[in-house]
């Protein structure tokens, strides 16, 4: 079977802003979400030769009707008006530049096409290398570089087409996947799990106690990991929380919100993951997808701002998805992997155990 890849040069052209003066004495010459890390992922895929083994999936613009399955008409109109007027903030830290409305729609459409390709069997799994990202966007508010919630719209599209009825989302971005959580908070047909840095962004979001509501209670799981968590903590969270939840939920497709900003070199995250962490998590989740849902697996790119290191993490994920190892080896891995604290620490294990054993939580097997 094969692995698909969606990319379009226009994702690099998305303008997430160049300057934000937060105070008279705060000089910031660029926002963190630049084109660099995404372009350099693409370049490493080409340079390593992995791209030759991947099936290209051509993106399209998501239609208004598709976006309106989640977002409100007023929000679409606002984003379009900002784009037409020369740019502006679609909420909080969700700037889009002039004429970027269509690029945001292209990012969402890329996920729709990639999920279609997975669900109709053209590819076994896929990676949507998109920009802007999506997991912070709620139905009427952009935030954290997210304009439209790409994966939420993709799930609602697939459900509307009758392609799936039960979907799981695993979000390993260093920030909380608040938008995805919000979209399905009362919906037991979509399991949402987020591993993220505790108390980071959005503020006051992503706690253990946010478990879903009504019929959706128990189908939202947050694992707020302490700053400094590394390889051991992430793999433990996958094995103790994600895998049991997936096995009990039995999804028909698994989606990954693949932010790579929990890597050790990220300027925003304070975690210590490295390329082997992402390789192991991708291998593990691919195995679960093969066991539970005929391998149906889609990862959509989210954050990740260390442009020199993010490509090695993305390459590792796509090599795992494609079951191909190129001869390109992460030059930093041998150093980062031996940093003190990479192994699971007791205070990290405590949080993971709590997430795994919360009463009413599907990971705990008490539904
Ligand atoms: Zn992030």
CSV table of C-alpha atoms and ligand atoms in Angstrom, one decimal:
chain,number,residue,atom,x,y,z
A,1,UNK,CA,0.0,0.0,0.0
A,2,UNK,CA,1.0,3.6,-0.5
A,3,UNK,CA,1.3,6.9,1.3
A,4,UNK,CA,-0.1,10.1,-0.2
A,5,UNK,CA,1.3,13.6,0.1
A,6,UNK,CA,-0.5,16.8,-0.4
A,7,UNK,CA,1.6,20.0,-1.0
A,8,UNK,CA,1.0,23.2,-2.9
A,9,UNK,CA,3.5,26.0,-3.4
A,10,UNK,CA,0.8,28.5,-2.4
A,11,UNK,CA,0.9,27.2,1.2
A,12,UNK,CA,4.4,28.8,1.4
A,13,UNK,CA,2.9,32.0,0.1
A,14,UNK,CA,0.4,32.3,2.9
A,15,UNK,CA,1.1,35.6,4.7
A,16,UNK,CA,0.7,35.1,8.5
A,17,UNK,CA,1.9,38.6,9.2
A,18,UNK,CA,5.3,40.1,9.4
A,19,UNK,CA,5.3,42.2,12.4
A,20,UNK,CA,3.3,42.6,15.6
A,21,UNK,CA,4.1,45.4,17.9
A,22,UNK,CA,2.9,44.1,21.3
A,23,UNK,CA,4.2,47.0,23.2
A,24,UNK,CA,6.2,50.1,22.5
A,25,UNK,CA,9.4,48.4,23.7
A,26,UNK,CA,8.9,45.0,22.1
A,27,UNK,CA,10.6,44.5,18.8
A,28,UNK,CA,9.4,41.4,16.9
A,29,UNK,CA,10.4,41.5,13.2
A,30,UNK,CA,8.5,38.4,12.2
A,31,UNK,CA,5.8,36.1,13.4
A,32,UNK,CA,6.8,32.5,14.2
A,33,UNK,CA,4.7,30.9,11.5
A,34,UNK,CA,6.8,31.6,8.4
A,35,UNK,CA,7.0,29.6,5.2
A,36,UNK,CA,10.5,28.2,6.1
A,37,UNK,CA,9.7,25.1,8.0
A,38,UNK,CA,7.1,23.9,5.6
A,39,UNK,CA,9.2,24.6,2.5
A,40,UNK,CA,12.2,22.9,4.1
A,41,UNK,CA,10.1,19.8,4.8
A,42,UNK,CA,9.2,19.6,1.2
A,43,UNK,CA,12.9,20.1,0.2
A,44,UNK,CA,14.1,17.3,2.5
A,45,UNK,CA,11.4,15.0,1.1
A,46,UNK,CA,12.9,15.7,-2.3
A,47,UNK,CA,16.5,15.6,-1.3
A,48,UNK,CA,16.1,12.4,0.6
A,49,UNK,CA,14.3,10.7,-2.3
A,50,UNK,CA,11.3,9.8,-0.1
A,51,UNK,CA,9.0,12.0,-2.3
A,52,UNK,CA,9.6,9.5,-5.1
A,53,UNK,CA,7.8,6.8,-3.1
A,54,UNK,CA,4.8,9.0,-2.2
A,55,UNK,CA,1.6,9.4,-4.2
A,56,UNK,CA,0.9,13.1,-5.0
A,57,UNK,CA,-2.6,14.2,-4.1
A,58,UNK,CA,-3.7,17.4,-5.7
A,59,UNK,CA,-5.4,19.9,-3.4
A,60,UNK,CA,-8.5,22.0,-4.2
A,61,UNK,CA,-10.2,24.9,-2.6
A,62,UNK,CA,-12.8,23.8,0.0
A,63,UNK,CA,-16.2,25.1,-1.0
A,64,UNK,CA,-18.2,27.5,1.1
A,65,UNK,CA,-20.7,24.7,1.7
A,66,UNK,CA,-18.0,22.5,3.0
A,67,UNK,CA,-16.6,25.1,5.3
A,68,UNK,CA,-20.1,26.0,6.5
A,69,UNK,CA,-20.5,22.5,7.9
A,70,UNK,CA,-18.5,23.9,10.8
A,71,UNK,CA,-17.8,27.6,10.5
A,72,UNK,CA,-20.5,30.2,10.7
A,73,UNK,CA,-21.5,32.3,7.6
A,74,UNK,CA,-20.5,35.5,9.5
A,75,UNK,CA,-17.0,34.1,10.2
A,76,UNK,CA,-16.5,33.2,6.5
A,77,UNK,CA,-17.6,36.7,5.5
A,78,UNK,CA,-15.2,38.2,8.0
A,79,UNK,CA,-12.2,36.2,6.8
A,80,UNK,CA,-13.0,37.1,3.2
A,81,UNK,CA,-13.4,40.7,4.0
A,82,UNK,CA,-10.1,40.9,5.9
A,83,UNK,CA,-8.4,39.2,2.9
A,84,UNK,CA,-10.0,41.5,0.4
A,85,UNK,CA,-9.2,44.6,2.5
A,86,UNK,CA,-5.5,43.9,2.7
A,87,UNK,CA,-5.3,41.6,5.7
A,88,UNK,CA,-6.1,41.4,9.4
A,89,UNK,CA,-6.6,39.2,12.4
A,90,UNK,CA,-9.4,36.6,12.1
A,91,UNK,CA,-9.5,36.4,15.9
A,92,UNK,CA,-6.5,36.2,18.2
A,93,UNK,CA,-3.1,35.7,16.5
A,94,UNK,CA,-4.7,34.5,13.3
A,95,UNK,CA,-3.5,37.1,10.9
A,96,UNK,CA,-4.0,36.6,7.2
A,97,UNK,CA,-2.5,38.8,4.6
A,98,UNK,CA,-4.1,40.2,1.4
A,99,UNK,CA,-5.6,37.6,-0.9
A,100,UNK,CA,-4.9,34.8,1.5
A,101,UNK,CA,-8.6,33.7,1.8
A,102,UNK,CA,-8.2,31.2,-1.0
A,103,UNK,CA,-5.0,29.8,0.4
A,104,UNK,CA,-6.8,29.1,3.7
A,105,UNK,CA,-9.5,27.4,1.7
A,106,UNK,CA,-6.8,25.5,-0.2
A,107,UNK,CA,-5.4,24.1,3.1
A,108,UNK,CA,-8.8,22.9,4.1
A,109,UNK,CA,-9.5,21.5,0.7
A,110,UNK,CA,-6.1,19.7,0.8
A,111,UNK,CA,-7.3,17.8,3.9
A,112,UNK,CA,-10.6,16.9,2.2
A,113,UNK,CA,-8.8,15.5,-0.8
A,114,UNK,CA,-6.3,13.6,1.3
A,115,UNK,CA,-9.0,12.1,3.5
A,116,UNK,CA,-11.0,11.2,0.4
A,117,UNK,CA,-7.9,9.4,-1.0
A,118,UNK,CA,-7.5,7.5,2.2
A,119,UNK,CA,-11.2,6.5,2.5
A,120,UNK,CA,-11.7,5.5,-1.1
A,121,UNK,CA,-8.5,3.4,-1.0
A,122,UNK,CA,-6.3,5.3,-3.5
A,123,UNK,CA,-3.7,5.4,-0.7
A,124,UNK,CA,-3.4,3.6,2.6
A,125,UNK,CA,-2.4,6.7,4.5
A,126,UNK,CA,-1.5,10.3,3.8
A,127,UNK,CA,0.3,13.4,5.0
A,128,UNK,CA,-1.3,16.8,4.3
A,129,UNK,CA,1.6,19.3,4.4
A,130,UNK,CA,-0.7,22.4,4.7
A,131,UNK,CA,-0.4,26.0,5.8
A,132,UNK,CA,-2.2,27.7,7.5
A,133,UNK,CA,-2.8,25.2,10.2
A,134,UNK,CA,-6.2,24.5,11.7
A,135,UNK,CA,-6.5,23.0,15.2
A,136,UNK,CA,-7.0,26.2,17.2
A,137,UNK,CA,-9.8,27.5,15.0
A,138,UNK,CA,-13.4,27.3,16.4
A,139,UNK,CA,-16.5,27.8,14.3
A,140,UNK,CA,-16.4,31.6,14.5
A,141,UNK,CA,-12.9,32.5,15.8
A,142,UNK,CA,-9.5,32.1,14.4
A,143,UNK,CA,-6.5,31.9,16.7
A,144,UNK,CA,-2.9,30.7,16.9
A,145,UNK,CA,-2.3,30.9,13.1
A,146,UNK,CA,-5.4,28.8,12.5
A,147,UNK,CA,-8.0,30.2,10.1
A,148,UNK,CA,-10.2,27.3,9.2
A,149,UNK,CA,-10.2,24.0,11.2
A,150,UNK,CA,-8.9,21.8,8.4
A,151,UNK,CA,-9.4,18.4,10.1
A,152,UNK,CA,-12.9,19.3,11.6
A,153,UNK,CA,-14.1,20.3,8.1
A,154,UNK,CA,-12.6,17.1,6.7
A,155,UNK,CA,-14.3,14.9,9.2
A,156,UNK,CA,-17.7,16.6,8.7
A,157,UNK,CA,-17.2,16.2,4.9
A,158,UNK,CA,-16.4,12.5,5.3
A,159,UNK,CA,-19.4,11.9,7.6
A,160,UNK,CA,-21.7,13.8,5.2
A,161,UNK,CA,-20.6,11.6,2.3
A,162,UNK,CA,-21.4,8.5,4.4
A,163,UNK,CA,-17.7,7.4,4.2
A,164,UNK,CA,-17.3,7.1,8.0
A,165,UNK,CA,-19.3,7.3,11.1
A,166,UNK,CA,-16.6,7.1,13.8
A,167,UNK,CA,-13.4,9.0,13.7
A,168,UNK,CA,-10.5,9.5,16.1
A,169,UNK,CA,-8.2,12.5,16.2
A,170,UNK,CA,-4.9,12.4,17.9
A,171,UNK,CA,-3.3,15.8,18.3
A,172,UNK,CA,0.5,15.8,19.2
A,173,UNK,CA,1.0,19.5,18.6
A,174,UNK,CA,2.7,21.1,21.6
A,175,UNK,CA,-0.4,23.4,22.0
A,176,UNK,CA,-3.8,22.2,23.0
A,177,UNK,CA,-6.1,21.2,20.1
A,178,UNK,CA,-8.9,23.4,21.4
A,179,UNK,CA,-10.7,23.9,18.2
A,180,UNK,CA,-11.1,20.2,17.4
A,181,UNK,CA,-12.1,19.6,21.0
A,182,UNK,CA,-14.7,22.3,20.8
A,183,UNK,CA,-16.2,21.0,17.5
A,184,UNK,CA,-17.0,17.5,18.9
A,185,UNK,CA,-17.3,18.2,22.6
A,186,UNK,CA,-20.8,16.7,22.8
A,187,UNK,CA,-20.4,14.2,20.0
A,188,UNK,CA,-19.6,10.6,20.9
A,189,UNK,CA,-18.9,9.7,17.3
A,190,UNK,CA,-15.6,11.6,17.2
A,191,UNK,CA,-12.9,10.8,19.8
A,192,UNK,CA,-10.5,13.7,20.3
A,193,UNK,CA,-7.2,13.2,22.2
A,194,UNK,CA,-4.7,16.0,22.7
A,195,UNK,CA,-1.1,15.6,24.1
A,196,UNK,CA,0.2,19.1,24.8
A,197,UNK,CA,2.3,21.3,27.1
A,198,UNK,CA,0.4,22.0,30.3
A,199,UNK,CA,-1.1,25.4,30.7
A,200,UNK,CA,0.3,26.9,27.5
A,201,UNK,CA,-2.0,27.9,24.7
A,202,UNK,CA,-4.7,28.7,24.5
A,203,UNK,CA,-4.6,29.8,28.2
A,204,UNK,CA,-6.9,28.0,30.5
A,205,UNK,CA,-7.5,25.3,28.0
A,206,UNK,CA,-6.7,21.6,27.7
A,207,UNK,CA,-7.1,20.4,31.3
A,208,UNK,CA,-7.7,16.9,32.4
A,209,UNK,CA,-11.2,17.8,33.5
A,210,UNK,CA,-12.3,18.7,30.0
A,211,UNK,CA,-13.8,15.3,29.1
A,212,UNK,CA,-16.6,16.2,26.8
A,213,UNK,CA,-20.3,16.8,27.7
A,214,UNK,CA,-23.6,15.2,27.3
A,215,UNK,CA,-23.4,12.1,25.1
A,216,UNK,CA,-19.8,13.2,24.3
A,217,UNK,CA,-18.6,12.8,27.8
A,218,UNK,CA,-15.6,10.6,28.0
A,219,UNK,CA,-14.8,11.0,24.3
A,220,UNK,CA,-12.4,14.0,24.8
A,221,UNK,CA,-9.1,13.3,26.5
A,222,UNK,CA,-6.4,15.8,27.3
A,223,UNK,CA,-3.0,14.9,28.4
A,224,UNK,CA,-1.4,18.1,29.7
A,225,UNK,CA,2.2,17.1,29.9
A,226,UNK,CA,4.7,19.1,32.1
A,227,UNK,CA,7.2,21.4,30.3
A,228,UNK,CA,10.4,19.4,29.7
A,229,UNK,CA,8.6,16.2,28.7
A,230,UNK,CA,10.6,14.3,26.1
A,231,UNK,CA,10.7,11.0,24.3
A,232,UNK,CA,9.8,8.8,27.2
A,233,UNK,CA,6.8,10.8,28.3
A,234,UNK,CA,5.4,11.0,24.8
A,235,UNK,CA,5.7,7.3,24.1
A,236,UNK,CA,4.2,6.5,27.6
A,237,UNK,CA,1.3,8.8,26.8
A,238,UNK,CA,0.7,7.1,23.5
A,239,UNK,CA,0.9,3.6,25.1
A,240,UNK,CA,-1.1,4.3,28.3
A,241,UNK,CA,-3.7,6.7,26.9
A,242,UNK,CA,-3.9,6.9,23.2
A,243,UNK,CA,-3.7,3.2,22.3
A,244,UNK,CA,-6.3,1.9,24.9
A,245,UNK,CA,-8.7,4.7,23.9
A,246,UNK,CA,-8.4,3.9,20.2
A,247,UNK,CA,-8.9,0.2,20.9
A,248,UNK,CA,-12.0,0.7,22.9
A,249,UNK,CA,-13.4,3.3,20.5
A,250,UNK,CA,-12.7,1.3,17.3
A,251,UNK,CA,-12.5,4.2,14.8
A,252,UNK,CA,-13.1,3.8,11.1
A,253,UNK,CA,-10.3,6.3,10.4
A,254,UNK,CA,-7.5,7.9,12.5
A,255,UNK,CA,-6.5,11.5,12.0
A,256,UNK,CA,-3.4,13.1,13.4
A,257,UNK,CA,-3.1,16.8,14.1
A,258,UNK,CA,0.6,16.7,13.4
A,259,UNK,CA,2.1,19.7,15.0
A,260,UNK,CA,5.9,19.3,15.3
A,261,UNK,CA,6.5,22.0,17.9
A,262,UNK,CA,7.1,19.6,20.7
A,263,UNK,CA,10.5,19.0,19.3
A,264,UNK,CA,13.6,20.0,21.4
A,265,UNK,CA,14.6,22.9,19.2
A,266,UNK,CA,11.3,24.6,18.8
A,267,UNK,CA,11.3,28.3,19.8
A,268,UNK,CA,7.8,28.2,21.2
A,269,UNK,CA,7.5,24.7,22.8
A,270,UNK,CA,9.4,23.6,25.9
A,271,UNK,CA,9.4,19.9,25.2
A,272,UNK,CA,12.3,17.6,24.1
A,273,UNK,CA,10.9,15.4,21.4
A,274,UNK,CA,13.2,14.4,18.5
A,275,UNK,CA,12.8,12.7,15.2
A,276,UNK,CA,12.9,9.2,16.7
A,277,UNK,CA,10.0,10.3,19.0
A,278,UNK,CA,7.9,11.2,16.0
A,279,UNK,CA,9.0,8.1,14.1
A,280,UNK,CA,8.0,5.9,17.0
A,281,UNK,CA,4.6,7.6,17.5
A,282,UNK,CA,3.9,7.4,13.8
A,283,UNK,CA,4.9,3.7,13.7
A,284,UNK,CA,2.7,3.0,16.7
A,285,UNK,CA,-0.4,4.9,15.4
A,286,UNK,CA,0.0,3.3,11.9
A,287,UNK,CA,0.0,-0.1,13.5
A,288,UNK,CA,-3.2,0.8,15.4
A,289,UNK,CA,-4.8,2.0,12.2
A,290,UNK,CA,-3.9,-1.2,10.5
A,291,UNK,CA,-5.3,-3.2,13.3
A,292,UNK,CA,-8.5,-1.2,13.8
A,293,UNK,CA,-9.5,0.5,10.5
A,294,UNK,CA,-7.7,-1.0,7.4
A,295,UNK,CA,-4.8,1.3,7.9
A,296,UNK,CA,-6.9,4.5,7.2
A,297,UNK,CA,-4.7,7.2,8.6
A,298,UNK,CA,-4.3,10.9,7.7
A,299,UNK,CA,-1.9,13.4,9.3
A,300,UNK,CA,-2.5,17.0,8.8
A,301,UNK,CA,0.4,19.5,9.5
A,302,UNK,CA,-0.1,21.9,12.3
A,303,UNK,CA,2.6,23.9,14.1
A,304,UNK,CA,6.4,23.6,14.2
A,305,UNK,CA,8.7,26.6,14.0
A,306,UNK,CA,12.3,25.3,14.2
A,307,UNK,CA,12.8,25.4,10.4
A,308,UNK,CA,16.1,23.5,10.6
A,309,UNK,CA,14.8,20.6,12.7
A,310,UNK,CA,11.1,20.3,11.9
A,311,UNK,CA,11.9,18.7,8.5
A,312,UNK,CA,13.7,15.7,10.2
A,313,UNK,CA,10.7,15.1,12.3
A,314,UNK,CA,8.3,15.2,9.3
A,315,UNK,CA,10.6,13.0,7.3
A,316,UNK,CA,10.6,10.4,10.1
A,317,UNK,CA,6.8,10.4,10.3
A,318,UNK,CA,6.4,10.0,6.5
A,319,UNK,CA,9.1,7.3,6.4
A,320,UNK,CA,7.1,5.4,9.1
A,321,UNK,CA,3.8,5.9,7.2
A,322,UNK,CA,5.4,4.7,3.9
A,323,UNK,CA,7.5,2.0,5.6
A,324,UNK,CA,10.5,3.3,3.8
A,325,UNK,CA,13.8,4.3,5.3
A,326,UNK,CA,15.9,6.6,3.2
A,327,UNK,CA,19.6,7.0,3.7
A,328,UNK,CA,19.0,10.5,5.1
A,329,UNK,CA,19.7,10.5,8.9
A,330,UNK,CA,18.8,13.2,11.4
A,331,UNK,CA,22.2,14.8,12.2
A,332,UNK,CA,21.0,16.0,15.6
A,333,UNK,CA,19.4,12.9,16.8
A,334,UNK,CA,22.4,11.3,18.6
A,335,UNK,CA,22.9,14.5,20.6
A,336,UNK,CA,19.3,15.4,21.5
A,337,UNK,CA,18.4,11.8,22.3
A,338,UNK,CA,20.8,11.6,25.2
A,339,UNK,CA,19.8,14.9,26.9
A,340,UNK,CA,19.1,14.2,30.6
A,341,UNK,CA,15.4,13.9,31.2
A,342,UNK,CA,14.5,12.2,27.9
A,343,UNK,CA,13.3,9.2,29.9
A,344,UNK,CA,9.9,9.2,31.6
A,345,UNK,CA,10.0,11.2,34.8
A,346,UNK,CA,7.8,10.5,37.8
A,347,UNK,CA,5.9,13.8,37.6
A,348,UNK,CA,5.2,13.1,34.0
A,349,UNK,CA,4.1,9.6,34.7
A,350,UNK,CA,1.7,10.9,37.3
A,351,UNK,CA,-0.2,13.1,34.8
A,352,UNK,CA,-0.3,10.3,32.2
A,353,UNK,CA,-1.7,7.9,34.7
A,354,UNK,CA,-4.4,10.4,35.7
A,355,UNK,CA,-5.4,10.9,32.1
A,356,UNK,CA,-5.5,7.2,31.6
A,357,UNK,CA,-7.6,6.5,34.6
A,358,UNK,CA,-10.1,9.4,34.7
A,359,UNK,CA,-13.6,8.1,35.6
A,360,UNK,CA,-15.9,8.1,32.6
A,361,UNK,CA,-12.9,8.3,30.2
A,362,UNK,CA,-12.9,5.9,27.3
A,363,UNK,CA,-9.2,5.3,27.8
A,364,UNK,CA,-10.1,3.9,31.3
A,365,UNK,CA,-12.6,1.5,29.8
A,366,UNK,CA,-15.5,2.7,31.9
A,367,UNK,CA,-18.0,3.8,29.2
B,1,LIG,ZN1,1.4,24.4,18.0
